[in-house]
Amino acid sequence: MFDSKICSYRDCRSYVSAPYDTCFHHSSIEERTIILDSLRRTLERKGLVKDVSIIGGDFEGLDVRDTSIRGSNFSFSTFRECDFSSSRVSTCFFDMCVFIRCRFDDIHARYSVFSGSNMRHCTFCGSTMVSCNFMGLDSTHNDFSGSDLYFSNFSMSRIIDTSFEDCNLRRVNFRASAIRDTSFLYSNPEEAFFQNEEALS
Amino acid sequence: MKVFCHFCDIGQVNTYVVTAGERDCRAIVIDPGDLDGGLIDIIESYGLEVAALLVTHDHEQHVAGIGKYMKVYPCPVYAYRSKVMGYGTRVLRETMRLDIEGFQVDVLHVPGHSDDSLVYVIGNAMFTGDTLAAGRVSSTSSMSGKARLIRSINAKIMTYDDNYLVFPGHGCPTKIRIERMLNHDLLESEVSLSEDLFQDPMDTFRHA
C-alpha cells in the first residue's frame, strides 16, 4: 500500500509521494519530474506499478497496457487518452479523477475506487471489475459492454448515454442514481439494485 | 503496510490480510470468514506468518473460518466477545490501542448492527466490518437503532480525516471523504431523522 505519511506542507492532509515528504501537488518541479520519470520507466517495461501515490497528477496519452497496478493512489488526477487495456488493477484509488477518452478494455480490476470521478467517452469493454467503487460517478458516453461488474457500486451516480450491454450486473448497486439513455440490453438488471432510482426526464 | 483483499465465496464476505511491510512477514487477518485456496495462496506465496485473527463481530459469515485457521495457522483471536465459534478470545473493549505483533491497532466499539461490532484502525486504513459499507450503514433491528448507529458512526468514525481508507466487511473499499459526500444513509439521516429518537420517552410526559 502507498505510504500513509501526511504531506509536510502546512495544512495539507494528502499522502506524500514517496520518497519525498510532500504530496505530489506540493512537490517541487524537480521532484515531480523524478516521480513521473520513474512511473514512465516502469510503464515502458510493462512492469508492476505498486505503492505509488500521485495526487492531482495530469496524464495525457499514458500507455498503461498490460501493466499491474497495486496499492496505489491517484486521487484528483486527470487522465486524457490514456490506455489501461489488459491491465490488472488491485486496491487502487482513482477517486475524484477526470477520465477523458481513456481505454480500460479487458482490464481486470478488483477492490478499486473510481468514486466521484468524471468519465467521458471511455471504454471498459470485456472487463472484469469486481467489488469496485464507482459511487458518485459522472458518466457520459461510456461503454461498459461485456463486462463483469459483480458487487460493484454505482450508487448516487449520474449515468448518461452509457452502455451496460451484455454485462454481469449481479449485486451491482445503482441506488439513487440518475440514469438516462443507458442500455442494459442482454444484461441481468433484475439482479442489480435500483431502489430509489431517480429517472432524469 | 500492505492490505490484501480477499472475497470469500461463503457468506460473500471480505477477509483482509494486513502485513507490516515489504520485509516483515508478520500478518494479521481481519474477519476470517473462511480459509480457502485463495487465502492460503496469499499467505504462502508471500511467506506470511499469521500473528492474530481480528473479528469485527460474531456473525457466522465473518468468523466461520476460525476453526480452519486454528488448525493450519494457530494464533490468538481478538474480539469483543470472550468466545467466538467455541474458541476463547482476547477480549477487546471501547477505544483501546493495541500492539499486536508490532501492529498499532486502534479499536472502536460501534454497536448497532450487533452489540459486539468493532472497527479496527491500522495506519491509514479502517476495517469497519458490517458497521459502515460503501454508500450505506449496516442493517439494524429498528429505526431508532439505526439512528443511534448513525450517531455513533458520526461521533467515532466520521471524525477521522477525509483521506482514511475504509475496508468494509462486504462490497468495495471506499474513503472517509467519499462516505461523507455520498453515503446515502448518512446524508438521509441529516435530513430526516428527528432528534426525538434520542430523547428519553418520559420527556414527552414531563413536558405535557
mmCIF file of C-alpha atoms in Angstrom:
data_model
loop_
_atom_site.group_PDB
_atom_site.id
_atom_site.type_symbol
_atom_site.label_atom_id
_atom_site.label_comp_id
_atom_site.label_asym_id
_atom_site.label_seq_id
_atom_site.Cartn_x
_atom_site.Cartn_y
_atom_site.Cartn_z
ATOM 1 C CA MET A 1 0.000 0.000 0.000
ATOM 2 C CA PHE A 2 1.156 3.545 -0.705
ATOM 3 C CA ASP A 3 2.923 5.499 2.048
ATOM 4 C CA SER A 4 0.468 6.727 4.677
ATOM 5 C CA LYS A 5 2.654 9.661 5.792
ATOM 6 C CA ILE A 6 0.942 13.037 5.553
ATOM 7 C CA CYS A 7 2.339 15.884 3.437
ATOM 8 C CA SER A 8 4.578 18.219 5.422
ATOM 9 C CA TYR A 9 3.157 21.306 3.681
ATOM 10 C CA ARG A 10 1.155 23.473 6.082
ATOM 11 C CA ASP A 11 -2.498 22.340 6.445
ATOM 12 C CA CYS A 12 -2.202 19.753 3.653
ATOM 13 C CA ARG A 13 -3.663 16.359 4.660
ATOM 14 C CA SER A 14 -2.756 14.460 1.477
ATOM 15 C CA TYR A 15 -0.456 11.462 1.383
ATOM 16 C CA VAL A 16 3.182 12.000 0.456
ATOM 17 C CA SER A 17 4.667 10.897 -2.839
ATOM 18 C CA ALA A 18 7.434 8.635 -1.553
ATOM 19 C CA PRO A 19 10.353 9.084 -1.067
ATOM 20 C CA TYR A 20 9.608 12.800 -0.573
ATOM 21 C CA ASP A 21 7.900 14.319 2.456
ATOM 22 C CA THR A 22 5.323 16.281 0.482
ATOM 23 C CA CYS A 23 2.399 15.200 -1.665
ATOM 24 C CA PHE A 24 2.715 15.341 -5.446
ATOM 25 C CA HIS A 25 0.857 18.646 -5.573
ATOM 26 C CA HIS A 26 3.274 20.283 -3.133
ATOM 27 C CA SER A 27 6.427 18.685 -4.513
ATOM 28 C CA SER A 28 8.970 20.793 -6.344
ATOM 29 C CA ILE A 29 9.093 20.631 -10.145
ATOM 30 C CA GLU A 30 12.308 18.559 -9.951
ATOM 31 C CA GLU A 31 10.729 16.080 -7.538
ATOM 32 C CA ARG A 32 7.632 15.774 -9.726
ATOM 33 C CA THR A 33 9.796 15.107 -12.762
ATOM 34 C CA ILE A 34 11.665 12.347 -10.925
ATOM 35 C CA ILE A 35 8.405 10.742 -9.750
ATOM 36 C CA LEU A 36 6.844 10.848 -13.233
ATOM 37 C CA ASP A 37 10.027 9.608 -14.933
ATOM 38 C CA SER A 38 10.141 6.664 -12.543
ATOM 39 C CA LEU A 39 6.490 5.885 -13.334
ATOM 40 C CA ARG A 40 7.083 6.132 -17.078
ATOM 41 C CA ARG A 41 10.132 3.836 -16.891
ATOM 42 C CA THR A 42 8.073 1.228 -15.032
ATOM 43 C CA LEU A 43 5.282 1.509 -17.595
ATOM 44 C CA GLU A 44 7.704 1.171 -20.510
ATOM 45 C CA ARG A 45 8.976 -2.100 -19.015
ATOM 46 C CA LYS A 46 5.318 -3.231 -18.670
ATOM 47 C CA GLY A 47 6.180 -3.977 -15.076
ATOM 48 C CA LEU A 48 4.481 -3.618 -11.755
ATOM 49 C CA VAL A 49 3.396 -0.188 -10.522
ATOM 50 C CA LYS A 50 2.881 -0.515 -6.787
ATOM 51 C CA ASP A 51 2.546 1.627 -3.690
ATOM 52 C CA VAL A 52 2.623 4.853 -5.715
ATOM 53 C CA SER A 53 0.788 7.984 -4.578
ATOM 54 C CA ILE A 54 0.361 10.749 -7.159
ATOM 55 C CA ILE A 55 -2.443 13.046 -6.046
ATOM 56 C CA GLY A 56 -3.550 15.650 -8.550
ATOM 57 C CA GLY A 57 -1.435 14.342 -11.419
ATOM 58 C CA ASP A 58 -2.125 15.263 -15.026
ATOM 59 C CA PHE A 59 -1.565 12.466 -17.519
ATOM 60 C CA GLU A 60 -2.034 12.555 -21.275
ATOM 61 C CA GLY A 61 -1.510 9.664 -23.682
ATOM 62 C CA LEU A 62 -0.124 7.401 -20.981
ATOM 63 C CA ASP A 63 0.400 3.810 -22.134
ATOM 64 C CA VAL A 64 -0.594 1.590 -19.198
ATOM 65 C CA ARG A 65 -1.382 -1.515 -21.261
ATOM 66 C CA ASP A 66 -0.569 -4.967 -19.834
ATOM 67 C CA THR A 67 0.588 -3.471 -16.562
ATOM 68 C CA SER A 68 -0.142 -4.429 -12.966
ATOM 69 C CA ILE A 69 -1.061 -1.560 -10.654
ATOM 70 C CA ARG A 70 -1.347 -2.362 -6.963
ATOM 71 C CA GLY A 71 -1.964 -0.438 -3.756
ATOM 72 C CA SER A 72 -1.662 2.965 -5.425
ATOM 73 C CA ASN A 73 -3.405 6.293 -5.056
ATOM 74 C CA PHE A 74 -4.126 8.648 -7.986
ATOM 75 C CA SER A 75 -6.896 10.746 -6.374
ATOM 76 C CA PHE A 76 -7.811 14.060 -8.035
ATOM 77 C CA SER A 77 -5.798 13.221 -11.153
ATOM 78 C CA THR A 78 -6.694 13.852 -14.778
ATOM 79 C CA PHE A 79 -6.222 11.154 -17.423
ATOM 80 C CA ARG A 80 -6.629 12.129 -21.072
ATOM 81 C CA GLU A 81 -6.452 9.482 -23.821
ATOM 82 C CA CYS A 82 -4.677 7.000 -21.550
ATOM 83 C CA ASP A 83 -4.762 3.315 -22.397
ATOM 84 C CA PHE A 84 -5.177 0.896 -19.458
ATOM 85 C CA SER A 85 -6.184 -2.058 -21.692
ATOM 86 C CA SER A 86 -5.462 -5.557 -20.361
ATOM 87 C CA SER A 87 -4.090 -4.165 -17.110
ATOM 88 C CA ARG A 88 -4.559 -5.678 -13.688
ATOM 89 C CA VAL A 89 -5.603 -3.158 -11.077
ATOM 90 C CA SER A 90 -5.887 -4.106 -7.428
ATOM 91 C CA THR A 91 -6.669 -1.968 -4.350
ATOM 92 C CA CYS A 92 -6.075 1.314 -6.204
ATOM 93 C CA PHE A 93 -7.714 4.680 -5.609
ATOM 94 C CA PHE A 94 -8.758 6.806 -8.608
ATOM 95 C CA ASP A 95 -11.367 8.807 -6.688
ATOM 96 C CA MET A 96 -12.319 12.330 -7.789
ATOM 97 C CA CYS A 97 -10.434 11.882 -11.064
ATOM 98 C CA VAL A 98 -11.264 13.004 -14.585
ATOM 99 C CA PHE A 99 -11.035 10.408 -17.363
ATOM 100 C CA ILE A 100 -11.437 11.599 -20.949
ATOM 101 C CA ARG A 101 -11.266 9.183 -23.904
ATOM 102 C CA CYS A 102 -9.448 6.526 -21.859
ATOM 103 C CA ARG A 103 -9.466 2.820 -22.669
ATOM 104 C CA PHE A 104 -9.948 0.185 -19.962
ATOM 105 C CA ASP A 105 -10.795 -2.692 -22.323
ATOM 106 C CA ASP A 106 -10.138 -6.189 -20.992
ATOM 107 C CA ILE A 107 -8.939 -4.705 -17.701
ATOM 108 C CA HIS A 108 -9.063 -6.868 -14.577
ATOM 109 C CA ALA A 109 -9.796 -4.621 -11.593
ATOM 110 C CA ARG A 110 -10.766 -5.559 -8.070
ATOM 111 C CA TYR A 111 -11.238 -3.647 -4.826
ATOM 112 C CA SER A 112 -10.516 -0.362 -6.580
ATOM 113 C CA VAL A 113 -12.165 3.024 -6.227
ATOM 114 C CA PHE A 114 -13.310 5.375 -9.017
ATOM 115 C CA SER A 115 -15.778 7.324 -6.839
ATOM 116 C CA GLY A 116 -16.692 10.897 -7.618
ATOM 117 C CA SER A 117 -14.893 10.694 -10.941
ATOM 118 C CA ASN A 118 -15.942 12.314 -14.161
ATOM 119 C CA MET A 119 -15.772 9.949 -17.151
ATOM 120 C CA ARG A 120 -16.288 10.982 -20.756
ATOM 121 C CA HIS A 121 -16.001 8.752 -23.843
ATOM 122 C CA CYS A 122 -14.229 5.896 -22.009
ATOM 123 C CA THR A 123 -14.495 2.201 -22.860
ATOM 124 C CA PHE A 124 -14.439 -0.709 -20.406
ATOM 125 C CA CYS A 125 -15.398 -3.421 -22.932
ATOM 126 C CA GLY A 126 -14.887 -7.029 -21.859
ATOM 127 C CA SER A 127 -13.530 -6.042 -18.470
ATOM 128 C CA THR A 128 -13.774 -7.689 -15.089
ATOM 129 C CA MET A 129 -14.357 -5.050 -12.429
ATOM 130 C CA VAL A 130 -15.316 -6.893 -9.278
ATOM 131 C CA SER A 131 -16.011 -5.091 -5.989
ATOM 132 C CA CYS A 132 -15.130 -1.714 -7.496
ATOM 133 C CA ASN A 133 -16.478 1.552 -6.180
ATOM 134 C CA PHE A 134 -17.984 3.962 -8.752
ATOM 135 C CA MET A 135 -20.188 5.871 -6.282
ATOM 136 C CA GLY A 136 -20.999 9.403 -7.351
ATOM 137 C CA LEU A 137 -19.705 8.741 -10.863
ATOM 138 C CA ASP A 138 -20.487 11.347 -13.508
ATOM 139 C CA SER A 139 -20.585 9.168 -16.618
ATOM 140 C CA THR A 140 -21.331 10.392 -20.122
ATOM 141 C CA HIS A 141 -20.837 8.477 -23.393
ATOM 142 C CA ASN A 142 -19.050 5.495 -21.792
ATOM 143 C CA ASP A 143 -19.174 1.840 -22.746
ATOM 144 C CA PHE A 144 -19.075 -0.988 -20.160
ATOM 145 C CA SER A 145 -20.305 -3.626 -22.664
ATOM 146 C CA GLY A 146 -19.451 -7.244 -21.977
ATOM 147 C CA SER A 147 -18.070 -6.507 -18.513
ATOM 148 C CA ASP A 148 -18.364 -8.417 -15.271
ATOM 149 C CA LEU A 149 -19.264 -5.791 -12.657
ATOM 150 C CA TYR A 150 -20.117 -8.177 -9.804
ATOM 151 C CA PHE A 151 -20.560 -6.417 -6.431
ATOM 152 C CA SER A 152 -19.594 -3.011 -7.852
ATOM 153 C CA ASN A 153 -21.279 0.147 -6.631
ATOM 154 C CA PHE A 154 -22.646 2.873 -8.941
ATOM 155 C CA SER A 155 -24.965 4.463 -6.360
ATOM 156 C CA MET A 156 -25.563 8.228 -6.254
ATOM 157 C CA SER A 157 -24.225 8.495 -9.811
ATOM 158 C CA ARG A 158 -25.253 10.395 -12.913
ATOM 159 C CA ILE A 159 -25.161 7.975 -15.822
ATOM 160 C CA ILE A 160 -25.988 9.333 -19.259
ATOM 161 C CA ASP A 161 -25.666 7.688 -22.676
ATOM 162 C CA THR A 162 -23.699 4.778 -21.238
ATOM 163 C CA SER A 163 -23.859 1.167 -22.357
ATOM 164 C CA PHE A 164 -24.100 -1.742 -19.909
ATOM 165 C CA GLU A 165 -24.965 -4.265 -22.632
ATOM 166 C CA ASP A 166 -24.213 -7.943 -22.017
ATOM 167 C CA CYS A 167 -22.842 -7.225 -18.531
ATOM 168 C CA ASN A 168 -22.958 -9.260 -15.343
ATOM 169 C CA LEU A 169 -24.832 -6.919 -13.002
ATOM 170 C CA ARG A 170 -25.294 -9.351 -10.128
ATOM 171 C CA ARG A 171 -25.270 -7.424 -6.815
ATOM 172 C CA VAL A 172 -24.371 -4.194 -8.626
ATOM 173 C CA ASN A 173 -25.751 -1.151 -6.821
ATOM 174 C CA PHE A 174 -27.394 1.661 -8.845
ATOM 175 C CA ARG A 175 -29.390 3.098 -5.920
ATOM 176 C CA ALA A 176 -30.282 6.780 -6.046
ATOM 177 C CA SER A 177 -28.617 7.195 -9.423
ATOM 178 C CA ALA A 178 -29.882 9.371 -12.237
ATOM 179 C CA ILE A 179 -29.841 7.203 -15.363
ATOM 180 C CA ARG A 180 -30.725 8.401 -18.879
ATOM 181 C CA ASP A 181 -30.277 6.998 -22.404
ATOM 182 C CA THR A 182 -28.497 3.978 -20.970
ATOM 183 C CA SER A 183 -28.822 0.453 -22.327
ATOM 184 C CA PHE A 184 -28.862 -2.723 -20.213
ATOM 185 C CA LEU A 185 -29.621 -4.994 -23.210
ATOM 186 C CA TYR A 186 -28.699 -8.682 -22.710
ATOM 187 C CA SER A 187 -27.619 -7.941 -19.120
ATOM 188 C CA ASN A 188 -29.260 -9.014 -15.877
ATOM 189 C CA PRO A 189 -30.514 -5.762 -14.296
ATOM 190 C CA GLU A 190 -33.028 -7.806 -12.280
ATOM 191 C CA GLU A 191 -30.096 -8.952 -10.134
ATOM 192 C CA ALA A 192 -28.881 -5.386 -9.551
ATOM 193 C CA PHE A 193 -30.298 -2.911 -7.020
ATOM 194 C CA PHE A 194 -32.198 0.071 -8.419
ATOM 195 C CA GLN A 195 -34.357 1.238 -5.482
ATOM 196 C CA ASN A 196 -34.633 4.975 -5.041
ATOM 197 C CA GLU A 197 -33.602 5.306 -8.656
ATOM 198 C CA GLU A 198 -34.292 8.771 -9.923
ATOM 199 C CA ALA A 199 -35.109 8.944 -13.619
ATOM 200 C CA LEU A 200 -33.973 12.061 -15.389
ATOM 201 C CA SER A 201 -36.681 13.426 -17.624
ATOM 202 C CA MET B 1 1.749 -1.658 5.373
ATOM 203 C CA LYS B 2 0.111 -3.893 2.801
ATOM 204 C CA VAL B 3 -3.541 -4.845 2.607
ATOM 205 C CA PHE B 4 -4.598 -7.932 0.679
ATOM 206 C CA CYS B 5 -8.335 -8.029 -0.020
ATOM 207 C CA HIS B 6 -9.910 -11.431 -0.456
ATOM 208 C CA PHE B 7 -13.512 -12.230 -1.339
ATOM 209 C CA CYS B 8 -14.783 -15.341 0.440
ATOM 210 C CA ASP B 9 -17.471 -17.059 -1.603
ATOM 211 C CA ILE B 10 -19.030 -18.388 1.575
ATOM 212 C CA GLY B 11 -21.038 -15.530 3.047
ATOM 213 C CA GLN B 12 -19.758 -13.142 0.351
ATOM 214 C CA VAL B 13 -17.576 -11.540 2.969
ATOM 215 C CA ASN B 14 -14.289 -9.684 2.589
ATOM 216 C CA THR B 15 -11.338 -11.063 4.505
ATOM 217 C CA TYR B 16 -8.322 -8.774 4.811
ATOM 218 C CA VAL B 17 -4.727 -9.822 5.329
ATOM 219 C CA VAL B 18 -2.638 -6.934 6.648
ATOM 220 C CA THR B 19 1.143 -7.109 6.663
ATOM 221 C CA ALA B 20 3.599 -4.699 8.210
ATOM 222 C CA GLY B 21 5.764 -4.152 5.163
ATOM 223 C CA GLU B 22 7.978 -5.439 2.419
ATOM 224 C CA ARG B 23 10.468 -7.344 4.587
ATOM 225 C CA ASP B 24 8.189 -8.163 7.504
ATOM 226 C CA CYS B 25 6.365 -11.465 7.184
ATOM 227 C CA ARG B 26 4.010 -10.984 10.149
ATOM 228 C CA ALA B 27 0.361 -10.640 9.194
ATOM 229 C CA ILE B 28 -2.985 -10.197 10.837
ATOM 230 C CA VAL B 29 -6.215 -11.483 9.344
ATOM 231 C CA ILE B 30 -9.404 -9.474 9.750
ATOM 232 C CA ASP B 31 -12.748 -11.290 9.585
ATOM 233 C CA PRO B 32 -11.720 -14.895 8.948
ATOM 234 C CA GLY B 33 -14.883 -15.883 7.057
ATOM 235 C CA ASP B 34 -13.149 -18.850 5.518
ATOM 236 C CA LEU B 35 -9.681 -20.190 4.820
ATOM 237 C CA ASP B 36 -9.964 -21.101 1.162
ATOM 238 C CA GLY B 37 -7.409 -21.706 -1.566
ATOM 239 C CA GLY B 38 -7.153 -18.034 -2.493
ATOM 240 C CA LEU B 39 -6.251 -17.004 1.050
ATOM 241 C CA ILE B 40 -3.789 -19.840 1.517
ATOM 242 C CA ASP B 41 -2.232 -18.758 -1.775
ATOM 243 C CA ILE B 42 -1.785 -15.178 -0.468
ATOM 244 C CA ILE B 43 -0.333 -16.337 2.855
ATOM 245 C CA GLU B 44 2.018 -18.935 1.389
ATOM 246 C CA SER B 45 3.174 -17.084 -1.724
ATOM 247 C CA TYR B 46 4.265 -14.079 0.357
ATOM 248 C CA GLY B 47 5.630 -16.312 3.122
ATOM 249 C CA LEU B 48 3.400 -14.676 5.733
ATOM 250 C CA GLU B 49 3.161 -15.681 9.348
ATOM 251 C CA VAL B 50 -0.380 -15.196 10.689
ATOM 252 C CA ALA B 51 0.110 -13.458 14.050
ATOM 253 C CA ALA B 52 -3.521 -12.817 15.004
ATOM 254 C CA LEU B 53 -7.135 -13.001 13.882
ATOM 255 C CA LEU B 54 -9.254 -9.885 14.428
ATOM 256 C CA VAL B 55 -13.027 -10.273 14.492
ATOM 257 C CA THR B 56 -15.243 -7.257 13.720
ATOM 258 C CA HIS B 57 -18.357 -9.035 15.017
ATOM 259 C CA ASP B 58 -19.541 -12.504 15.823
ATOM 260 C CA HIS B 59 -21.737 -13.238 12.797
ATOM 261 C CA GLU B 60 -21.094 -16.611 11.244
ATOM 262 C CA GLN B 61 -20.089 -15.416 7.787
ATOM 263 C CA HIS B 62 -17.324 -13.277 9.352
ATOM 264 C CA VAL B 63 -15.935 -15.936 11.712
ATOM 265 C CA ALA B 64 -16.754 -19.318 10.172
ATOM 266 C CA GLY B 65 -13.137 -19.909 9.171
ATOM 267 C CA ILE B 66 -11.650 -19.622 12.679
ATOM 268 C CA GLY B 67 -11.627 -23.397 13.152
ATOM 269 C CA LYS B 68 -9.568 -23.878 9.975
ATOM 270 C CA TYR B 69 -7.118 -21.135 10.991
ATOM 271 C CA MET B 70 -6.654 -22.776 14.394
ATOM 272 C CA LYS B 71 -5.654 -25.993 12.655
ATOM 273 C CA VAL B 72 -3.416 -24.516 9.951
ATOM 274 C CA TYR B 73 -2.150 -21.204 11.409
ATOM 275 C CA PRO B 74 -2.838 -21.311 15.174
ATOM 276 C CA CYS B 75 -2.752 -17.804 16.669
ATOM 277 C CA PRO B 76 -4.676 -15.646 19.164
ATOM 278 C CA VAL B 77 -8.160 -14.379 18.281
ATOM 279 C CA TYR B 78 -9.196 -10.834 19.248
ATOM 280 C CA ALA B 79 -12.887 -9.984 19.591
ATOM 281 C CA TYR B 80 -15.404 -8.178 21.749
ATOM 282 C CA ARG B 81 -16.877 -11.463 22.999
ATOM 283 C CA SER B 82 -14.861 -13.836 25.176
ATOM 284 C CA LYS B 83 -15.714 -16.827 22.974
ATOM 285 C CA VAL B 84 -16.231 -16.953 19.210
ATOM 286 C CA MET B 85 -17.132 -20.198 17.417
ATOM 287 C CA GLY B 86 -16.192 -22.012 20.622
ATOM 288 C CA TYR B 87 -12.667 -20.575 20.715
ATOM 289 C CA GLY B 88 -11.506 -18.390 23.582
ATOM 290 C CA THR B 89 -10.506 -14.857 22.601
ATOM 291 C CA ARG B 90 -8.523 -11.922 23.902
ATOM 292 C CA VAL B 91 -11.320 -9.548 24.783
ATOM 293 C CA LEU B 92 -11.350 -6.031 23.332
ATOM 294 C CA ARG B 93 -13.215 -3.050 24.700
ATOM 295 C CA GLU B 94 -14.057 0.501 23.719
ATOM 296 C CA THR B 95 -11.319 2.667 22.248
ATOM 297 C CA MET B 96 -8.261 0.583 23.011
ATOM 298 C CA ARG B 97 -4.890 0.904 21.368
ATOM 299 C CA LEU B 98 -3.301 -2.475 20.955
ATOM 300 C CA ASP B 99 0.140 -3.564 20.000
ATOM 301 C CA ILE B 100 -0.350 -6.831 18.154
ATOM 302 C CA GLU B 101 2.958 -8.252 16.999
ATOM 303 C CA GLY B 102 4.158 -4.758 16.153
ATOM 304 C CA PHE B 103 0.897 -3.538 14.603
ATOM 305 C CA GLN B 104 -0.578 -0.470 16.284
ATOM 306 C CA VAL B 105 -4.313 -1.153 16.189
ATOM 307 C CA ASP B 106 -6.955 1.305 17.404
ATOM 308 C CA VAL B 107 -10.184 -0.400 18.410
ATOM 309 C CA LEU B 108 -13.527 1.425 18.222
ATOM 310 C CA HIS B 109 -16.675 -0.125 19.647
ATOM 311 C CA VAL B 110 -19.613 0.892 17.440
ATOM 312 C CA PRO B 111 -22.665 -1.185 18.401
ATOM 313 C CA GLY B 112 -25.732 -1.084 16.192
ATOM 314 C CA HIS B 113 -25.520 -3.842 13.634
ATOM 315 C CA SER B 114 -24.652 -6.118 16.564
ATOM 316 C CA ASP B 115 -23.769 -5.446 20.200
ATOM 317 C CA ASP B 116 -20.197 -6.583 19.641
ATOM 318 C CA SER B 117 -19.376 -4.604 16.477
ATOM 319 C CA LEU B 118 -15.803 -3.349 16.435
ATOM 320 C CA VAL B 119 -13.941 -1.178 13.954
ATOM 321 C CA TYR B 120 -10.163 -1.549 13.643
ATOM 322 C CA VAL B 121 -7.904 1.298 12.555
ATOM 323 C CA ILE B 122 -4.417 0.324 11.410
ATOM 324 C CA GLY B 123 -2.272 3.099 9.969
ATOM 325 C CA ASN B 124 -4.430 4.934 7.438
ATOM 326 C CA ALA B 125 -6.809 2.015 6.942
ATOM 327 C CA MET B 126 -10.064 1.382 8.732
ATOM 328 C CA PHE B 127 -11.704 -2.055 8.805
ATOM 329 C CA THR B 128 -15.370 -1.467 9.502
ATOM 330 C CA GLY B 129 -16.957 -4.934 9.247
ATOM 331 C CA ASP B 130 -20.698 -4.507 8.796
ATOM 332 C CA THR B 131 -20.858 -1.148 10.577
ATOM 333 C CA LEU B 132 -20.117 1.012 7.547
ATOM 334 C CA ALA B 133 -20.013 -0.050 3.901
ATOM 335 C CA ALA B 134 -19.617 1.986 0.726
ATOM 336 C CA GLY B 135 -22.704 4.170 0.471
ATOM 337 C CA ARG B 136 -24.677 2.750 3.373
ATOM 338 C CA VAL B 137 -24.617 1.863 7.036
ATOM 339 C CA SER B 138 -25.348 -1.621 8.300
ATOM 340 C CA SER B 139 -28.784 -3.059 8.865
ATOM 341 C CA THR B 140 -30.260 -2.711 12.335
ATOM 342 C CA SER B 141 -33.294 -4.192 14.041
ATOM 343 C CA SER B 142 -35.184 -0.906 14.337
ATOM 344 C CA MET B 143 -35.228 2.666 13.050
ATOM 345 C CA SER B 144 -34.204 4.020 16.444
ATOM 346 C CA GLY B 145 -31.321 1.532 16.441
ATOM 347 C CA LYS B 146 -30.313 2.849 13.035
ATOM 348 C CA ALA B 147 -30.466 6.418 14.316
ATOM 349 C CA ARG B 148 -28.190 5.524 17.234
ATOM 350 C CA LEU B 149 -25.812 3.696 14.913
ATOM 351 C CA ILE B 150 -25.609 6.708 12.608
ATOM 352 C CA ARG B 151 -24.928 8.959 15.587
ATOM 353 C CA SER B 152 -22.135 6.593 16.741
ATOM 354 C CA ILE B 153 -20.661 6.472 13.231
ATOM 355 C CA ASN B 154 -20.695 10.258 13.068
ATOM 356 C CA ALA B 155 -19.100 10.531 16.507
ATOM 357 C CA LYS B 156 -16.463 7.803 16.201
ATOM 358 C CA ILE B 157 -15.722 7.108 12.531
ATOM 359 C CA MET B 158 -16.524 10.238 10.588
ATOM 360 C CA THR B 159 -14.214 12.257 12.842
ATOM 361 C CA TYR B 160 -11.240 10.676 11.063
ATOM 362 C CA ASP B 161 -9.518 12.520 8.252
ATOM 363 C CA ASP B 162 -11.049 12.519 4.749
ATOM 364 C CA ASN B 163 -8.141 10.501 3.378
ATOM 365 C CA TYR B 164 -8.565 7.423 5.600
ATOM 366 C CA LEU B 165 -9.215 4.283 3.586
ATOM 367 C CA VAL B 166 -12.272 2.248 4.552
ATOM 368 C CA PHE B 167 -12.329 -1.520 4.030
ATOM 369 C CA PRO B 168 -15.814 -2.892 4.809
ATOM 370 C CA GLY B 169 -16.883 -6.471 5.512
ATOM 371 C CA HIS B 170 -18.907 -6.604 2.312
ATOM 372 C CA GLY B 171 -18.523 -4.863 -1.027
ATOM 373 C CA CYS B 172 -15.967 -2.397 -2.304
ATOM 374 C CA PRO B 173 -13.474 -0.221 -0.416
ATOM 375 C CA THR B 174 -14.036 3.488 -0.008
ATOM 376 C CA LYS B 175 -12.648 6.546 1.765
ATOM 377 C CA ILE B 176 -13.998 8.696 4.588
ATOM 378 C CA ARG B 177 -14.251 11.606 2.114
ATOM 379 C CA ILE B 178 -16.452 9.569 -0.208
ATOM 380 C CA GLU B 179 -18.732 8.457 2.617
ATOM 381 C CA ARG B 180 -19.026 11.995 3.908
ATOM 382 C CA MET B 181 -20.091 13.161 0.453
ATOM 383 C CA LEU B 182 -22.080 10.221 -0.885
ATOM 384 C CA ASN B 183 -23.254 7.846 1.860
ATOM 385 C CA HIS B 184 -26.967 7.700 1.242
ATOM 386 C CA ASP B 185 -27.881 6.705 4.820
ATOM 387 C CA LEU B 186 -25.690 9.335 6.455
ATOM 388 C CA LEU B 187 -26.959 12.077 4.135
ATOM 389 C CA GLU B 188 -30.568 10.994 4.570
ATOM 390 C CA SER B 189 -30.215 10.980 8.337
ATOM 391 C CA GLU B 190 -29.131 14.606 8.321
ATOM 392 C CA VAL B 191 -32.436 15.493 6.691
ATOM 393 C CA SER B 192 -34.997 13.099 8.036
ATOM 394 C CA LEU B 193 -34.040 11.692 11.421
ATOM 395 C CA SER B 194 -35.552 13.615 14.235
ATOM 396 C CA GLU B 195 -33.624 14.270 17.436
ATOM 397 C CA ASP B 196 -36.716 12.881 19.202
ATOM 398 C CA LEU B 197 -35.391 9.392 18.646
ATOM 399 C CA PHE B 198 -32.571 10.059 21.066
ATOM 400 C CA GLN B 199 -34.696 11.615 23.803
ATOM 401 C CA ASP B 200 -35.930 9.848 26.854
ATOM 402 C CA PRO B 201 -39.558 8.855 26.063
ATOM 403 C CA MET B 202 -40.536 10.045 29.548
ATOM 404 C CA ASP B 203 -39.628 13.605 28.499
ATOM 405 C CA THR B 204 -42.862 13.725 26.498
ATOM 406 C CA PHE B 205 -44.869 13.236 29.686
ATOM 407 C CA ARG B 206 -42.716 15.586 31.760
ATOM 408 C CA HIS B 207 -43.273 18.438 29.308
ATOM 409 C CA ALA B 208 -47.001 17.710 28.940
#
